[in-house]
Short mmCIF file of C-alpha atoms in Angstrom, two decimals:
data_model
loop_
_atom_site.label_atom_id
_atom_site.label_comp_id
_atom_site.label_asym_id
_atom_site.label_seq_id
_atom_site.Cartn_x
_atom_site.Cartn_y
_atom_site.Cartn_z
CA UNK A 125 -7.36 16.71 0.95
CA UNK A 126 -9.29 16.45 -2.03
CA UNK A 127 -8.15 13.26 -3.62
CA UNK A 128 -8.43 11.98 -7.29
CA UNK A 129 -9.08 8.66 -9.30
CA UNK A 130 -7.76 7.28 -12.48
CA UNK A 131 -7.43 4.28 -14.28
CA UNK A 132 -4.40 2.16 -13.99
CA UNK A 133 -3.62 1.87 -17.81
CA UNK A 134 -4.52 2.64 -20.87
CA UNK A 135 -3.58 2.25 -24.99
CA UNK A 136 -4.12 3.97 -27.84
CA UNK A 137 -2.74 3.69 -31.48
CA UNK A 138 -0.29 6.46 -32.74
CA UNK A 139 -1.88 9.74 -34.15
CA UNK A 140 -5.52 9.03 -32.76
CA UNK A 141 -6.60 10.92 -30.27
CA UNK A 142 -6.46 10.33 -26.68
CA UNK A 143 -8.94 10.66 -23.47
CA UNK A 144 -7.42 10.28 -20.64
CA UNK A 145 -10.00 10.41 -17.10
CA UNK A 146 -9.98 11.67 -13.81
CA UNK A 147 -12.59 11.33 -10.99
CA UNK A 148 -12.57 13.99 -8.56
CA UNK A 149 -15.82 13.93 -6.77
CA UNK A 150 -14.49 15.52 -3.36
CA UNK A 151 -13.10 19.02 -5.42
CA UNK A 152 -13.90 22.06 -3.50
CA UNK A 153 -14.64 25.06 -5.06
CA UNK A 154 -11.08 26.82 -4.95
CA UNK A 155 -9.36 23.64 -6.22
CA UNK A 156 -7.49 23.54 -9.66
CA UNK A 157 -7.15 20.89 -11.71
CA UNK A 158 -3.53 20.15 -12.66
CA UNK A 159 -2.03 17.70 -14.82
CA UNK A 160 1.28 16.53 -14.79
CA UNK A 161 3.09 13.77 -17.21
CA UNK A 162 6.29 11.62 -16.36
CA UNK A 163 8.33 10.27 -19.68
CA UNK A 164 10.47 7.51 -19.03
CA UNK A 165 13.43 8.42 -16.76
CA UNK A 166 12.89 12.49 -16.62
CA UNK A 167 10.85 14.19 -13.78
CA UNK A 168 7.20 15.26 -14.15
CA UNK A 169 6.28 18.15 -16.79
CA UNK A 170 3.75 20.53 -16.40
CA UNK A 171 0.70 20.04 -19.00
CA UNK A 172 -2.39 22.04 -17.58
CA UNK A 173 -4.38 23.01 -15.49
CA UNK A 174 -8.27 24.97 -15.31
CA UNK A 175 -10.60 25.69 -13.17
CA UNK A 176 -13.99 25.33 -14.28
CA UNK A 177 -13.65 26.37 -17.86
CA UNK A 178 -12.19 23.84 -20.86
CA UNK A 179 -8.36 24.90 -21.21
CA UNK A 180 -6.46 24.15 -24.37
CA UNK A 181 -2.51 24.97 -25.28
CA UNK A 182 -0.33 23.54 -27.28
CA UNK A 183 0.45 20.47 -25.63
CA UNK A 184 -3.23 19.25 -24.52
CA UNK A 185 -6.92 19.87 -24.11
CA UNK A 186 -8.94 19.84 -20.47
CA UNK A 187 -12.40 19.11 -20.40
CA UNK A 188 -13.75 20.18 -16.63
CA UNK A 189 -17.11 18.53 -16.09
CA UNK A 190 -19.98 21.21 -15.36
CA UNK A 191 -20.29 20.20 -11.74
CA UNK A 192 -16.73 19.66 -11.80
CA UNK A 193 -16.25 16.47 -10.09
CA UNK A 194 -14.46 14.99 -13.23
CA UNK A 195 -11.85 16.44 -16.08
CA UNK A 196 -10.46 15.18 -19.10
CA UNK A 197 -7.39 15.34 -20.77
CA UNK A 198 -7.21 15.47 -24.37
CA UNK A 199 -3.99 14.86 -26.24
CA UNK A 200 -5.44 15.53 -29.79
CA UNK A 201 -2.92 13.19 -32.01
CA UNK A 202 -1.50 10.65 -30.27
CA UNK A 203 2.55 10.54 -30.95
CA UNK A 204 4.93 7.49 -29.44
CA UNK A 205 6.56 10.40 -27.29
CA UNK A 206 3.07 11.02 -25.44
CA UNK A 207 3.93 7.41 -24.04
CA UNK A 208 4.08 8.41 -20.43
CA UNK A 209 2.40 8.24 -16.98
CA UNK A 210 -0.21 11.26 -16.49
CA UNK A 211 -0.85 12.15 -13.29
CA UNK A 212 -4.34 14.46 -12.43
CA UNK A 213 -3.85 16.29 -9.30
CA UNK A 214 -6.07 18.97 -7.46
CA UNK A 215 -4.65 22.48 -6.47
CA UNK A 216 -5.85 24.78 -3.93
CA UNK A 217 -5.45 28.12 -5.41
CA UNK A 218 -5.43 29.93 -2.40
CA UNK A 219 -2.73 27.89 -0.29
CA UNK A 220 0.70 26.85 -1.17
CA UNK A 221 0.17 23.45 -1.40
CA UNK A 222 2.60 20.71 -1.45
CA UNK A 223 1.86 18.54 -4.89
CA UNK A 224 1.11 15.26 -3.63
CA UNK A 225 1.25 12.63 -6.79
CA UNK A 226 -0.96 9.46 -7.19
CA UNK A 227 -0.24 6.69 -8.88
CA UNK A 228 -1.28 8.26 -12.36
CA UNK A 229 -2.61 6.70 -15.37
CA UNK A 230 0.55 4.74 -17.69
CA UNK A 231 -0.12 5.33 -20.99
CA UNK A 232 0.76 2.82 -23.86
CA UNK A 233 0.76 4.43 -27.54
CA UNK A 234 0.93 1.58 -30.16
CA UNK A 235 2.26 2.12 -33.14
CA UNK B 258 13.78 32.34 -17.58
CA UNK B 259 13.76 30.00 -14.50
CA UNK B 260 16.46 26.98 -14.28
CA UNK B 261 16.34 24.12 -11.48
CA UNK B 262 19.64 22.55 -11.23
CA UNK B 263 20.69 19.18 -9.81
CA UNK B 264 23.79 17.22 -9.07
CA UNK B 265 25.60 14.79 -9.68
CA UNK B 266 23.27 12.82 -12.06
CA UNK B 267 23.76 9.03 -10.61
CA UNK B 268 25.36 8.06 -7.99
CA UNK B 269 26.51 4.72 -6.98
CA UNK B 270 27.15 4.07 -2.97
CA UNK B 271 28.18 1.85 -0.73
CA UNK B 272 25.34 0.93 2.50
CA UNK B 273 26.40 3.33 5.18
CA UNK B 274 27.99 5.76 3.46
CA UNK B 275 26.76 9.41 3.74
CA UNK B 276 25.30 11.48 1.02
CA UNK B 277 24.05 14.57 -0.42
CA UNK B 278 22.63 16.02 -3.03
CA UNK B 279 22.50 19.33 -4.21
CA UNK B 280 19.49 21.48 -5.92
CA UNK B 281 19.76 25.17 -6.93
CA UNK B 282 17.19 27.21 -8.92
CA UNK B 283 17.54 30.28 -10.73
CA UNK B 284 15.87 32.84 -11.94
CA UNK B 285 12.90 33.15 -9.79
CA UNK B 286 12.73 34.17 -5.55
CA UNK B 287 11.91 32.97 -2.30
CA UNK B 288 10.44 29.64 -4.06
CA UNK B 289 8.65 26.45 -2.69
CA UNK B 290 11.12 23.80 -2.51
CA UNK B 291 10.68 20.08 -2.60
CA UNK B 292 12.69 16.58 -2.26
CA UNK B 293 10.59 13.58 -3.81
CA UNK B 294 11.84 9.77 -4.51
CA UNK B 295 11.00 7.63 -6.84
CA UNK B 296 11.61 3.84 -6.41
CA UNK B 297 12.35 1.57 -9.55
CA UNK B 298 8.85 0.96 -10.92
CA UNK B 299 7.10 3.14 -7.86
CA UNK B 300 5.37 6.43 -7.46
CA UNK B 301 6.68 9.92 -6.66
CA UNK B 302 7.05 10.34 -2.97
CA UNK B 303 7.08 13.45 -0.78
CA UNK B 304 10.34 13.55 1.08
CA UNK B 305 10.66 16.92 2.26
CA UNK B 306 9.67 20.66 1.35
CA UNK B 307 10.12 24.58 2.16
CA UNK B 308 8.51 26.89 2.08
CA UNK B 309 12.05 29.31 3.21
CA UNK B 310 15.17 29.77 4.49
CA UNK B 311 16.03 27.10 7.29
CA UNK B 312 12.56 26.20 7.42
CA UNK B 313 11.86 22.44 6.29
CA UNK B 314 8.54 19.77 6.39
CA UNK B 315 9.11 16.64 6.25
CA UNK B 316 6.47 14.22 5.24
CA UNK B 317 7.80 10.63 5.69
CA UNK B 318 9.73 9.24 8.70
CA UNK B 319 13.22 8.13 7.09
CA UNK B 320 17.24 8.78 7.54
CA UNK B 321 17.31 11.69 5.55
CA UNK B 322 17.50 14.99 6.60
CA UNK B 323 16.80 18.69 3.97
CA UNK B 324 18.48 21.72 4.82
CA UNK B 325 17.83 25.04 2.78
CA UNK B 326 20.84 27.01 3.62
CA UNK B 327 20.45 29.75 0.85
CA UNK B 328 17.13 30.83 -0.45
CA UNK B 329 17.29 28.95 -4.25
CA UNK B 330 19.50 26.55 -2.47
CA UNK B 331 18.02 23.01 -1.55
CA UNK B 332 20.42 19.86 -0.50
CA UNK B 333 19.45 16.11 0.57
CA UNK B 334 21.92 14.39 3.09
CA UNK B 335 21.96 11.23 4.88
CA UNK B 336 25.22 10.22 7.27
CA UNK B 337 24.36 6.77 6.89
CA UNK B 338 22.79 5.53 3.36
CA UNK B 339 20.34 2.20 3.09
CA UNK B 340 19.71 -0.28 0.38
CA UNK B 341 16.01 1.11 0.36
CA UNK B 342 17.78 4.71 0.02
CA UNK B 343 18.05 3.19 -3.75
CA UNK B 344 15.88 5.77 -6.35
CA UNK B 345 15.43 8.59 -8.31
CA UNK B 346 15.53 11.53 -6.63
CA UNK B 347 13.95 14.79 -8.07
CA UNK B 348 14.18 18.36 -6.88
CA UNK B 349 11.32 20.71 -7.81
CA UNK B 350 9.90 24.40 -7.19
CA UNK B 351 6.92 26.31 -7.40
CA UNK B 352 5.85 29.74 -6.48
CA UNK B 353 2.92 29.06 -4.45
CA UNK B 354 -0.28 27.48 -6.48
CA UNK B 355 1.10 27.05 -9.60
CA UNK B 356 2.94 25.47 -12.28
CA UNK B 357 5.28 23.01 -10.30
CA UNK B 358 8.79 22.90 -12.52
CA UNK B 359 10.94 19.70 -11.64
CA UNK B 360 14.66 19.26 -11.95
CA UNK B 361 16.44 16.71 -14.05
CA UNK B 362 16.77 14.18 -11.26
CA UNK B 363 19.93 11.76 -9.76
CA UNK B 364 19.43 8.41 -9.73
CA UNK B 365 21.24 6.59 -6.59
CA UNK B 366 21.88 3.39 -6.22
CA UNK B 367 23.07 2.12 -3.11
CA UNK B 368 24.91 -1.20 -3.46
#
């Protein structure tokens, strides 16, 4: 399985915006690019997900490197409720695949 | 609209005692389903999923068991809990590669 990397931690001050990485150098060519977030004490929420185009909605922004390898997701305003651990996770569209989570990236918003 | 379902909230329980848990989704058919834990200050893990009626994966070797006895109809058991049984455990569904919607969760605690 195609497996992805992001940092630990990270900060950022409240309403500036926020870039949060993912390395995903194995992705094969039918894999999506999902990200998930987990606020304190709820289960994970759906955020978004793309393919090889840039996505945006109204919660976030994903920027999908042209050789794909690497993503990033955007939150453009940083609020204290965007305090959370973000998880990036790869999909393959074709199977009905179980969602295996990492350890995800914990991010701190400072006020 | 689609609803996932889970009960009780927490639980406290003594070591040995049985359990289970009960997930129900509505709104959608013949969904994926999946069991995941989540230790105090750990990652999501895999427990079990299913992909139907009676039919059930399980990804880690433990003293649980999953049985899908009704199509939006998931339940988590155990005939003899452990202090390591201790966690939150979320429900979730998906219909295959897509959006993965997670339930609100029971934390256990097993004293």
């Amino acid at each position: 399985d195609a497996k992805t990397t992001q940092p630990n931690s990270m900060e950022s001050n409240e309403e500036e915006p926020v870039h949060l990485p993912c390395n995903h150098s194995t992705i094969s060519g039918t894999d999506y690019i999902h990200w998930y977030r987990q606020l304190p004490s709820q289960g994970p929420e759906y955020v978004i997900h793309g393919l090889t185009s840039n996505v945006n909605n109204r919660m976030a922004s994903l920027a999908i490197a042209e050789d794909r390898k690497s993503s990033t997701l955007i939150l453009h305003r940083a609020t204290l409720r965007d305090a959370a651990v973000y998880y990036c996770i790869l999909r393959d569209r074709n199977r009905d695949d179980k969602i295996i989570f990492g350890k995800g990236t914990r991010l701190h918003i400072l006020p | 609209s689609q609803t996932i379902h889970q009960w009780p909230a927490t639980l406290v329980q003594p070591v040995g005692s049985p359990l289970s848990l009960e997930c129900t989704v509505e709104g959608t058919s013949n969904p994926n389903l999946y069991w995941y834990r989540q230790a105090a200050g750990r990652g999501l893990q895999l427990l079990f999923y299913s992909v139907g009626i009676g039919q059930i994966s399980s990804e880690v070797p433990q003293n649980l068991s999953a049985s899908r006895p009704q199509d939006r109809q998931f339940i988590l058991s155990s005939k003899k809990l452990l202090l390591s049984d201790s966690g939150f455990y979320l429900c979730a569904w998906n219909l295959g590669a897509n959006e993965q919607f997670f339930g609100p969760g029971t934390r256990l605690t097993v004293l």
